[in-house]
Every structure is written in structure tokens, then in C-alpha cells.
Amino acid sequence: GEAAGEAAGEAAGEAAEEAAEEEKPKKKKKKGYGERKVMEYENRIREFSTPDKIFRYFATVRVEFENGKKEIFMSPKDFMRSITPGEIQPNHLGLDMYKDIHATKLQENLDGQEEEDNSFLSRLARHGLISFQDYIFLLTLLSTPKHDCEIAFKMFDLYGDGCVSYQEFLDTRSVLESRSSMGKRHRDNIYSGNTIHKDGHSALTKYFFGTNANKKLTLDDFVVFMDGLKEDVFRMEFNKYDPVKGKITEQDFAHLLLLHATLSSQAKAKFIRRVKKVYKNDDESHGITFEQFMTFNHFLDHLDDVEILVSVYFAAGMKFNKASLRQVAHVVADVELDPHIIDVVFTIFDDNGDEMLSNREFISVLKERAHRGLEKPPTLVSYG
């Protein structure tokens, strides 16, 4: 009887240990030397290259049309890879290397796209692949505050009925792209192999205006698309860190904030070490949910106004503490930042542990996060 009891106890103990192991986040597989070198090279392309070179590198599809003309396109996965540091391009597909598809077979390929995936980018792909002009505009939407996009849309809503025609939309797009450094960098790059056509095989045109471009686009539908695109990107970023029970770790959140920061690897490592030290065990670590992450990104969409308020704090010699950040988020973005998120942000940027932010480095890092590293000087040249 005792032996049976001991055996049962041991079995239960082992089962509990196994269950506990399963609860732990899986350790990420370390990358080999060759993979790390490719990743560093591709990160430099994302950071330093002209938009057309980035597009040509990460696009994987080349379509041949009836007239013999060939055009390069991205799939939704290609687009996500092009804007996500550390995501490696598939083997045998790199700069000017593509899968060739004839236009007559294109619809078959689109119909076979992940139908269960209801993301906005996948829905867009069912209307066609992502052309270079779509790529530039999607980047512009990701790096431009929502309010600015709405104003540009309303500028060309000539009848004030909340709708624009295809031609009015082209004007809206042109204004937004002229204000974004990605659009300027493309426009100023005279060696560019890609050109932005007014017409062409644009998935966005078909998505917004129908096959013959004769429908109207409402501001509401435009805003829904813009919000959906950003949520797709945030969801992909969040899921990259293998959330456990719907949460990523505080370290993962810090990595996400610093992802696009133009800091040295040593500076980033210093920030990450702080977070690791504070949230090293289950008592301190509560994790970050996707909803909390989304709310924080919504706050970042108002960062220009946040910067003005923060400069007022510093100019008046006032201390910028956790309550200040909570108040600024409420006033400017109308969001209630989770206290735990605020704690993690202060852990990252509070240099001396006095629970005050005394420098503006955190604003510049958060700006780079908000713009996803896309707002760079227009004079950058191709890398490599």
C-alpha cells in the first residue's frame, strides 16, 4: 500500500513538473552564425536602402502580363517581412529574385491564399498582390498619425459627403506621401527602377474602388482599413514573441519598444538588462496583454502632441513622473495607460531609479517606435 502510494505521489509530482515546464515560455532557438549575418545584412537594407531597393529585395512575385511586360509584387507576408527587423527572407529569394507567375494564373494563386486568415492585408491580397505604389502608400499609412490621414482625406472630399472618387483619392495619397520621408526618398531617388503609376495593377485600387475604379471610398471605410492595417502589424509583432496565455513578457515588450530605435546595441542591451533585473521572477512579472500593447500604440499615435506637453513639463522645471505620463496619455490620446505598462516604461528609461524621467531620450525612442523606423532623412542612399 505504501509503495503504491509513493509511486502515485511520484507520478503526480512528475506530472506537475511537466505541466510547469509546459507553462514556461519556450526558449527561442539560437540563430547560427550564417543566419545572424544574413539577418544583420537584411536589417541594414531595411534601415539604409531606398524604398525601391527594399521592395525589390523582399518582394517574391514577378507577374508577366499579356503584352510581355513584367511587374514585381509583394504578398502580405513579404510586406510584413520588409518592415520587421530580424525576419529573414526565404532561401533563394532575395534582391531581384522572384517566383514568376503569368497573369492568367494569378487569380488561381490569389484564391489559394490563406483563406482562413481574415487580416486586412490578406483581404487586400484577394483583390490582387501588393504593387510598388501600394507598398509606398501602406508605409505612409503606418508612419503617419491617423488624424493627419483623416485631414488629408477631408481636403479632397470636395462635396463634403464623406466620400472621395478614385481621382480624389490619388490626390489624397499624393499629399500624404509628399509629407512622409518614405515618399520623398522615392521621389528624390532618380536612379529608382520602380515608378509610381497613377494606374496599374494595384490591389488597393481594386479594394477601395472596385475592378473598374468607379466606386466611391468613404472616410469611415478608409479609417477602418487604416486601423485594421495597424492592428495586423501590431498583432504580428506581438505574436512573434510567442505569448503564453495571451501575454508576452516585460522583456519582450521592451524589445518591441526598442525595435526601431537608432541606438547602439550596447545601449539597447543596457535598457533590456534593467527590465530583466526588475521582472526576473513571477512575483514582479505580470506580462503584457495584446490589449495593453494596442492601447500603448494608440497613445504613440499622438506622440507629437505628447512631446509638446512633455517639453512644457521640462521647461517649467516640473518633475515628469508616472502620474504625469498617465495624465498626458489621458489628455492627449484619451487613453488610460495600464499602471503596469507605465512601470515597465519607467524601468526602461529611468536612468537613476528615482521614478522620474529626466531626459528626452524616451521621446525620441518612442517616436522611432511610432514611425516604425520609416521616418528617415530623404537623402539616404542604397546600402550595399
CSV table of C-alpha atoms in Angstrom, one decimal:
chain,number,residue,atom,x,y,z
A,1,GLY,CA,0.0,0.0,0.0
A,2,GLU,CA,2.8,2.4,1.0
A,3,ALA,CA,4.8,1.6,-2.2
A,4,ALA,CA,1.7,2.2,-4.3
A,5,GLY,CA,1.1,5.5,-2.5
A,6,GLU,CA,4.7,6.6,-3.1
A,7,ALA,CA,4.6,5.6,-6.8
A,8,ALA,CA,1.3,7.6,-7.2
A,9,GLY,CA,2.9,10.5,-5.4
A,10,GLU,CA,6.0,10.4,-7.6
A,11,ALA,CA,3.8,10.2,-10.7
A,12,ALA,CA,1.8,13.1,-9.6
A,13,GLY,CA,4.9,15.1,-8.8
A,14,GLU,CA,6.4,14.3,-12.3
A,15,ALA,CA,3.1,15.3,-13.9
A,16,ALA,CA,3.1,18.6,-12.0
A,17,GLU,CA,6.7,19.3,-13.1
A,18,GLU,CA,5.9,18.5,-16.7
A,19,ALA,CA,2.9,20.8,-16.5
A,20,ALA,CA,5.0,23.6,-15.0
A,21,GLU,CA,7.6,23.1,-17.8
A,22,GLU,CA,4.8,23.5,-20.4
A,23,GLU,CA,3.7,26.7,-18.7
A,24,LYS,CA,7.2,28.2,-19.1
A,25,PRO,CA,7.7,30.1,-22.3
A,26,LYS,CA,9.7,28.0,-24.8
A,27,LYS,CA,13.3,29.2,-25.2
A,28,LYS,CA,13.9,30.6,-28.6
A,29,LYS,CA,16.3,28.6,-30.7
A,30,LYS,CA,19.6,30.5,-31.1
A,31,LYS,CA,20.5,31.6,-34.6
A,32,GLY,CA,23.7,30.2,-36.2
A,33,TYR,CA,26.5,32.5,-37.4
A,34,GLY,CA,25.4,32.4,-41.0
A,35,GLU,CA,21.8,33.2,-40.2
A,36,ARG,CA,22.9,36.1,-37.9
A,37,LYS,CA,25.0,37.6,-40.7
A,38,VAL,CA,22.0,37.4,-43.2
A,39,MET,CA,19.8,38.9,-40.6
A,40,GLU,CA,22.2,41.8,-40.0
A,41,TYR,CA,22.6,42.4,-43.7
A,42,GLU,CA,18.8,42.5,-44.2
A,43,ASN,CA,18.3,44.8,-41.2
A,44,ARG,CA,20.8,47.2,-42.9
A,45,ILE,CA,18.8,47.0,-46.1
A,46,ARG,CA,15.6,47.9,-44.2
A,47,GLU,CA,17.4,50.8,-42.4
A,48,PHE,CA,19.5,52.4,-45.1
A,49,SER,CA,18.2,51.4,-48.6
A,50,THR,CA,15.9,53.4,-50.9
A,51,PRO,CA,12.3,52.2,-50.9
A,52,ASP,CA,12.5,50.6,-54.3
A,53,LYS,CA,15.5,48.5,-53.3
A,54,ILE,CA,13.8,47.4,-50.1
A,55,PHE,CA,10.7,46.5,-52.2
A,56,ARG,CA,12.8,44.6,-54.8
A,57,TYR,CA,14.6,42.7,-52.1
A,58,PHE,CA,11.6,41.5,-50.1
A,59,ALA,CA,9.1,41.1,-52.9
A,60,THR,CA,8.8,37.4,-54.0
A,61,VAL,CA,6.5,37.5,-57.1
A,62,ARG,CA,7.0,38.7,-60.6
A,63,VAL,CA,3.9,38.7,-62.9
A,64,GLU,CA,4.1,38.6,-66.7
A,65,PHE,CA,1.2,40.3,-68.5
A,66,GLU,CA,-0.3,39.6,-71.9
A,67,ASN,CA,1.8,42.4,-73.5
A,68,GLY,CA,5.0,40.8,-72.3
A,69,LYS,CA,5.5,43.4,-69.6
A,70,LYS,CA,6.7,42.1,-66.2
A,71,GLU,CA,5.9,43.7,-62.8
A,72,ILE,CA,7.1,42.9,-59.3
A,73,PHE,CA,4.6,42.4,-56.4
A,74,MET,CA,4.6,41.6,-52.7
A,75,SER,CA,2.4,39.1,-50.9
A,76,PRO,CA,1.2,40.2,-47.4
A,77,LYS,CA,3.9,38.1,-45.8
A,78,ASP,CA,6.5,39.8,-47.9
A,79,PHE,CA,5.2,43.2,-46.8
A,80,MET,CA,5.3,42.2,-43.1
A,81,ARG,CA,8.9,40.9,-43.6
A,82,SER,CA,10.0,44.1,-45.2
A,83,ILE,CA,9.0,46.2,-42.2
A,84,THR,CA,10.1,43.7,-39.4
A,85,PRO,CA,13.8,43.7,-38.4
A,86,GLY,CA,15.0,40.1,-37.8
A,87,GLU,CA,12.6,38.4,-40.2
A,88,ILE,CA,14.7,36.6,-42.7
A,89,GLN,CA,13.8,36.4,-46.4
A,90,PRO,CA,13.2,32.8,-47.7
A,91,ASN,CA,16.1,30.9,-49.3
A,92,HIS,CA,16.7,31.6,-53.0
A,93,LEU,CA,14.6,34.7,-52.9
A,94,GLY,CA,16.5,38.0,-52.5
A,95,LEU,CA,17.3,41.1,-54.5
A,96,ASP,CA,15.8,40.7,-58.0
A,97,MET,CA,15.0,37.0,-57.4
A,98,TYR,CA,11.3,36.1,-57.8
A,99,LYS,CA,8.7,33.4,-58.4
A,100,ASP,CA,7.4,34.0,-61.9
A,101,ILE,CA,3.7,33.8,-62.5
A,102,HIS,CA,1.8,34.5,-65.7
A,103,ALA,CA,-1.1,37.0,-65.3
A,104,THR,CA,-3.6,34.3,-66.5
A,105,LYS,CA,-2.6,32.1,-63.5
A,106,LEU,CA,-2.6,35.0,-61.0
A,107,GLN,CA,-6.2,34.6,-59.8
A,108,GLU,CA,-5.6,30.9,-59.0
A,109,ASN,CA,-2.7,31.9,-56.8
A,110,LEU,CA,-4.8,34.6,-55.1
A,111,ASP,CA,-7.7,32.1,-54.5
A,112,GLY,CA,-5.2,29.8,-52.8
A,113,GLN,CA,-4.0,32.4,-50.3
A,114,GLU,CA,-4.7,31.6,-46.6
A,115,GLU,CA,-8.4,31.9,-46.7
A,116,GLU,CA,-8.8,31.3,-43.0
A,117,ASP,CA,-6.7,34.4,-42.4
A,118,ASN,CA,-9.0,37.4,-42.2
A,119,SER,CA,-6.4,40.0,-41.7
A,120,PHE,CA,-6.7,43.2,-43.7
A,121,LEU,CA,-3.6,42.5,-45.6
A,122,SER,CA,-4.9,39.1,-46.6
A,123,ARG,CA,-8.3,40.6,-47.6
A,124,LEU,CA,-6.3,43.1,-49.7
A,125,ALA,CA,-4.4,40.3,-51.3
A,126,ARG,CA,-7.6,38.7,-52.6
A,127,HIS,CA,-8.0,41.8,-54.8
A,128,GLY,CA,-4.5,41.4,-56.1
A,129,LEU,CA,-0.9,41.5,-54.9
A,130,ILE,CA,0.8,44.5,-53.4
A,131,SER,CA,2.3,46.7,-56.1
A,132,PHE,CA,5.1,49.2,-55.5
A,133,GLN,CA,2.6,52.1,-55.4
A,134,ASP,CA,0.6,50.1,-52.8
A,135,TYR,CA,3.8,49.4,-50.8
A,136,ILE,CA,4.7,53.1,-50.6
A,137,PHE,CA,1.2,54.1,-49.5
A,138,LEU,CA,0.9,51.3,-46.9
A,139,LEU,CA,4.2,52.5,-45.4
A,140,THR,CA,2.9,56.1,-45.4
A,141,LEU,CA,-0.2,55.0,-43.5
A,142,LEU,CA,1.9,53.1,-40.9
A,143,SER,CA,4.1,56.1,-40.3
A,144,THR,CA,1.5,58.9,-40.4
A,145,PRO,CA,-0.7,59.8,-37.4
A,146,LYS,CA,-4.3,58.8,-38.0
A,147,HIS,CA,-5.5,62.4,-37.5
A,148,ASP,CA,-3.2,63.6,-40.4
A,149,CYS,CA,-4.6,60.9,-42.7
A,150,GLU,CA,-8.2,62.0,-41.9
A,151,ILE,CA,-7.4,65.6,-42.6
A,152,ALA,CA,-5.8,64.8,-46.0
A,153,PHE,CA,-8.9,62.7,-46.9
A,154,LYS,CA,-11.3,65.6,-46.0
A,155,MET,CA,-9.3,68.1,-48.0
A,156,PHE,CA,-10.2,66.2,-51.2
A,157,ASP,CA,-13.8,65.4,-50.2
A,158,LEU,CA,-15.0,68.2,-52.5
A,159,TYR,CA,-18.7,67.6,-51.9
A,160,GLY,CA,-18.4,67.2,-48.1
A,161,ASP,CA,-20.3,63.9,-48.2
A,162,GLY,CA,-17.6,61.8,-46.5
A,163,CYS,CA,-16.6,60.2,-49.9
A,164,VAL,CA,-13.9,60.5,-52.4
A,165,SER,CA,-13.6,59.3,-56.0
A,166,TYR,CA,-10.6,57.4,-57.3
A,167,GLN,CA,-9.1,60.6,-58.8
A,168,GLU,CA,-9.6,62.5,-55.5
A,169,PHE,CA,-8.0,59.5,-53.6
A,170,LEU,CA,-4.9,59.8,-55.8
A,171,ASP,CA,-4.6,63.4,-54.8
A,172,THR,CA,-5.1,62.5,-51.1
A,173,ARG,CA,-2.4,59.8,-51.5
A,174,SER,CA,0.0,62.2,-53.2
A,175,VAL,CA,-0.3,64.7,-50.4
A,176,LEU,CA,0.3,62.1,-47.6
A,177,GLU,CA,3.2,60.6,-49.5
A,178,SER,CA,4.8,64.0,-50.1
A,179,ARG,CA,4.8,64.6,-46.3
A,180,SER,CA,6.3,61.2,-45.5
A,181,SER,CA,10.0,60.7,-45.8
A,182,MET,CA,9.5,57.3,-47.5
A,183,GLY,CA,7.5,59.0,-50.3
A,184,LYS,CA,10.1,61.8,-50.5
A,185,ARG,CA,13.0,59.3,-50.6
A,186,HIS,CA,11.4,57.5,-53.5
A,187,ARG,CA,10.6,60.7,-55.4
A,188,ASP,CA,14.1,62.1,-54.9
A,189,ASN,CA,15.8,58.9,-56.0
A,190,ILE,CA,16.4,59.4,-59.7
A,191,TYR,CA,18.0,56.0,-60.1
A,192,SER,CA,14.9,54.2,-58.9
A,193,GLY,CA,14.0,51.2,-61.0
A,194,ASN,CA,10.3,51.4,-59.8
A,195,THR,CA,7.9,54.2,-60.7
A,196,ILE,CA,4.6,55.0,-59.0
A,197,HIS,CA,2.0,54.8,-61.7
A,198,LYS,CA,-1.3,56.5,-61.4
A,199,ASP,CA,-3.0,53.4,-62.7
A,200,GLY,CA,-1.8,49.8,-63.0
A,201,HIS,CA,-2.4,46.6,-61.2
A,202,SER,CA,-3.0,48.0,-57.7
A,203,ALA,CA,-4.7,45.8,-55.1
A,204,LEU,CA,-5.5,48.9,-53.1
A,205,THR,CA,-7.3,50.5,-56.1
A,206,LYS,CA,-9.5,47.4,-56.5
A,207,TYR,CA,-10.0,47.0,-52.8
A,208,PHE,CA,-11.2,50.6,-52.3
A,209,PHE,CA,-12.8,51.4,-55.7
A,210,GLY,CA,-13.7,48.0,-57.4
A,211,THR,CA,-12.3,46.5,-60.6
A,212,ASN,CA,-13.2,49.5,-62.8
A,213,ALA,CA,-12.3,52.1,-60.2
A,214,ASN,CA,-15.8,53.6,-60.4
A,215,LYS,CA,-16.9,53.2,-56.8
A,216,LYS,CA,-16.5,55.8,-54.0
A,217,LEU,CA,-14.4,55.4,-50.9
A,218,THR,CA,-16.0,56.7,-47.6
A,219,LEU,CA,-13.9,58.2,-44.8
A,220,ASP,CA,-15.3,55.5,-42.5
A,221,ASP,CA,-14.1,52.7,-44.7
A,222,PHE,CA,-10.7,54.4,-45.1
A,223,VAL,CA,-10.4,54.7,-41.3
A,224,VAL,CA,-11.4,51.1,-40.7
A,225,PHE,CA,-8.8,50.0,-43.2
A,226,MET,CA,-6.1,52.2,-41.6
A,227,ASP,CA,-6.9,50.9,-38.1
A,228,GLY,CA,-7.1,47.3,-39.4
A,229,LEU,CA,-3.7,47.6,-41.1
A,230,LYS,CA,-2.0,48.9,-38.0
A,231,GLU,CA,-3.7,46.2,-35.8
A,232,ASP,CA,-2.5,43.5,-38.2
A,233,VAL,CA,1.1,44.8,-37.9
A,234,PHE,CA,0.8,45.0,-34.1
A,235,ARG,CA,-0.6,41.5,-33.9
A,236,MET,CA,2.2,40.1,-36.0
A,237,GLU,CA,4.8,41.8,-33.8
A,238,PHE,CA,3.1,40.7,-30.6
A,239,ASN,CA,2.8,37.0,-31.8
A,240,LYS,CA,6.4,36.9,-32.8
A,241,TYR,CA,7.3,36.7,-29.1
A,242,ASP,CA,5.2,33.5,-28.6
A,243,PRO,CA,2.7,34.8,-26.0
A,244,VAL,CA,1.9,32.4,-23.2
A,245,LYS,CA,-1.8,32.6,-22.0
A,246,GLY,CA,-2.2,35.7,-24.2
A,247,LYS,CA,0.7,37.6,-22.6
A,248,ILE,CA,4.3,38.5,-23.6
A,249,THR,CA,7.0,39.2,-21.0
A,250,GLU,CA,8.1,42.6,-19.9
A,251,GLN,CA,11.4,42.0,-21.7
A,252,ASP,CA,9.6,41.2,-24.9
A,253,PHE,CA,7.6,44.5,-24.6
A,254,ALA,CA,10.9,46.3,-24.1
A,255,HIS,CA,12.3,44.6,-27.2
A,256,LEU,CA,9.3,45.8,-29.2
A,257,LEU,CA,9.7,49.4,-27.9
A,258,LEU,CA,13.4,49.4,-28.9
A,259,LEU,CA,13.0,47.5,-32.2
A,260,HIS,CA,13.3,50.5,-34.5
A,261,ALA,CA,15.4,52.7,-32.1
A,262,THR,CA,18.6,54.1,-33.7
A,263,LEU,CA,20.6,53.2,-30.6
A,264,SER,CA,23.8,51.2,-30.3
A,265,SER,CA,23.4,47.5,-29.5
A,266,GLN,CA,25.1,48.3,-26.1
A,267,ALA,CA,22.6,51.0,-25.3
A,268,LYS,CA,19.7,48.7,-26.1
A,269,ALA,CA,21.2,45.9,-24.1
A,270,LYS,CA,21.5,48.3,-21.1
A,271,PHE,CA,17.8,49.0,-21.3
A,272,ILE,CA,16.9,45.3,-21.6
A,273,ARG,CA,19.1,44.4,-18.7
A,274,ARG,CA,17.2,46.9,-16.4
A,275,VAL,CA,13.9,45.2,-17.3
A,276,LYS,CA,15.3,41.7,-16.9
A,277,LYS,CA,16.6,42.6,-13.4
A,278,VAL,CA,13.3,44.1,-12.2
A,279,TYR,CA,11.0,41.4,-13.7
A,280,LYS,CA,13.1,38.4,-13.2
A,281,ASN,CA,10.5,36.3,-11.3
A,282,ASP,CA,6.8,35.6,-11.2
A,283,ASP,CA,6.1,37.9,-8.3
A,284,GLU,CA,7.1,41.0,-10.3
A,285,SER,CA,6.3,39.8,-13.8
A,286,HIS,CA,2.6,40.0,-14.7
A,287,GLY,CA,3.2,40.0,-18.5
A,288,ILE,CA,1.6,42.3,-21.1
A,289,THR,CA,-1.6,41.5,-23.0
A,290,PHE,CA,-2.3,42.4,-26.6
A,291,GLU,CA,-5.0,44.9,-25.5
A,292,GLN,CA,-2.4,46.7,-23.3
A,293,PHE,CA,0.1,46.7,-26.2
A,294,MET,CA,-2.6,48.1,-28.5
A,295,THR,CA,-3.6,50.8,-26.1
A,296,PHE,CA,0.1,51.9,-25.8
A,297,ASN,CA,0.4,52.0,-29.6
A,298,HIS,CA,-2.7,54.2,-29.7
A,299,PHE,CA,-1.0,56.5,-27.3
A,300,LEU,CA,2.1,56.6,-29.5
A,301,ASP,CA,-0.1,57.7,-32.5
A,302,HIS,CA,-0.4,61.1,-30.6
A,303,LEU,CA,3.3,61.4,-29.8
A,304,ASP,CA,3.8,64.9,-31.5
A,305,ASP,CA,1.3,66.3,-29.0
A,306,VAL,CA,2.8,64.3,-26.2
A,307,GLU,CA,6.2,65.8,-27.0
A,308,ILE,CA,4.8,69.3,-26.7
A,309,LEU,CA,3.3,68.6,-23.3
A,310,VAL,CA,6.5,66.9,-22.0
A,311,SER,CA,8.6,69.9,-23.1
A,312,VAL,CA,6.2,72.1,-21.1
A,313,TYR,CA,6.9,69.9,-18.0
A,314,PHE,CA,10.6,70.2,-18.5
A,315,ALA,CA,10.5,74.0,-19.4
A,316,ALA,CA,8.6,74.7,-16.2
A,317,GLY,CA,11.1,72.7,-14.1
A,318,MET,CA,8.4,70.2,-13.2
A,319,LYS,CA,9.2,66.5,-12.5
A,320,PHE,CA,7.9,64.1,-15.0
A,321,ASN,CA,6.8,61.0,-13.0
A,322,LYS,CA,4.4,58.1,-13.6
A,323,ALA,CA,1.3,60.2,-12.7
A,324,SER,CA,2.5,62.8,-15.3
A,325,LEU,CA,2.7,60.1,-18.0
A,326,ARG,CA,-0.8,58.8,-17.1
A,327,GLN,CA,-2.2,62.3,-17.2
A,328,VAL,CA,-0.6,63.2,-20.6
A,329,ALA,CA,-1.9,59.9,-22.2
A,330,HIS,CA,-5.4,60.8,-20.9
A,331,VAL,CA,-5.4,64.4,-22.1
A,332,VAL,CA,-3.7,63.9,-25.4
A,333,ALA,CA,-4.8,60.4,-26.6
A,334,ASP,CA,-7.9,59.9,-24.4
A,335,VAL,CA,-6.5,56.5,-23.3
A,336,GLU,CA,-5.9,55.1,-19.8
A,337,LEU,CA,-2.5,53.6,-19.8
A,338,ASP,CA,-2.2,50.4,-17.7
A,339,PRO,CA,-0.1,51.1,-14.5
A,340,HIS,CA,1.9,48.0,-15.2
A,341,ILE,CA,2.8,49.3,-18.7
A,342,ILE,CA,3.8,52.7,-17.2
A,343,ASP,CA,6.0,50.8,-14.6
A,344,VAL,CA,7.8,49.0,-17.4
A,345,VAL,CA,8.3,52.2,-19.5
A,346,PHE,CA,9.9,53.8,-16.4
A,347,THR,CA,12.0,50.8,-15.8
A,348,ILE,CA,13.4,51.1,-19.3
A,349,PHE,CA,14.0,54.9,-19.4
A,350,ASP,CA,14.5,55.9,-15.7
A,351,ASP,CA,18.3,56.1,-15.5
A,352,ASN,CA,18.8,56.6,-11.8
A,353,GLY,CA,15.8,54.8,-10.4
A,354,ASP,CA,14.2,57.9,-8.9
A,355,GLU,CA,10.9,57.2,-10.7
A,356,MET,CA,11.3,60.4,-12.8
A,357,LEU,CA,12.1,60.8,-16.4
A,358,SER,CA,14.7,63.5,-16.6
A,359,ASN,CA,15.8,63.2,-20.2
A,360,ARG,CA,14.1,63.3,-23.5
A,361,GLU,CA,15.7,60.1,-24.9
A,362,PHE,CA,12.5,58.2,-24.2
A,363,ILE,CA,10.5,60.6,-26.5
A,364,SER,CA,13.0,60.0,-29.4
A,365,VAL,CA,12.9,56.2,-28.9
A,366,LEU,CA,9.1,56.2,-28.7
A,367,LYS,CA,8.9,58.4,-31.9
A,368,GLU,CA,11.0,55.8,-33.8
A,369,ARG,CA,8.7,53.1,-32.5
A,370,ALA,CA,5.6,55.1,-33.5
A,371,HIS,CA,7.0,55.7,-37.0
A,372,ARG,CA,8.3,52.1,-37.2
A,373,GLY,CA,11.8,53.5,-38.2
A,374,LEU,CA,10.2,54.7,-41.5
A,375,GLU,CA,10.6,58.4,-41.0
A,376,LYS,CA,14.2,58.8,-42.1
A,377,PRO,CA,16.0,61.6,-43.9
A,378,PRO,CA,15.2,61.7,-47.6
A,379,THR,CA,18.8,61.8,-48.6
A,380,LEU,CA,19.7,58.3,-47.5
A,381,VAL,CA,21.2,56.2,-50.3
A,382,SER,CA,21.1,52.5,-51.2
A,383,TYR,CA,23.1,50.2,-49.0
A,384,GLY,CA,25.5,47.6,-50.4
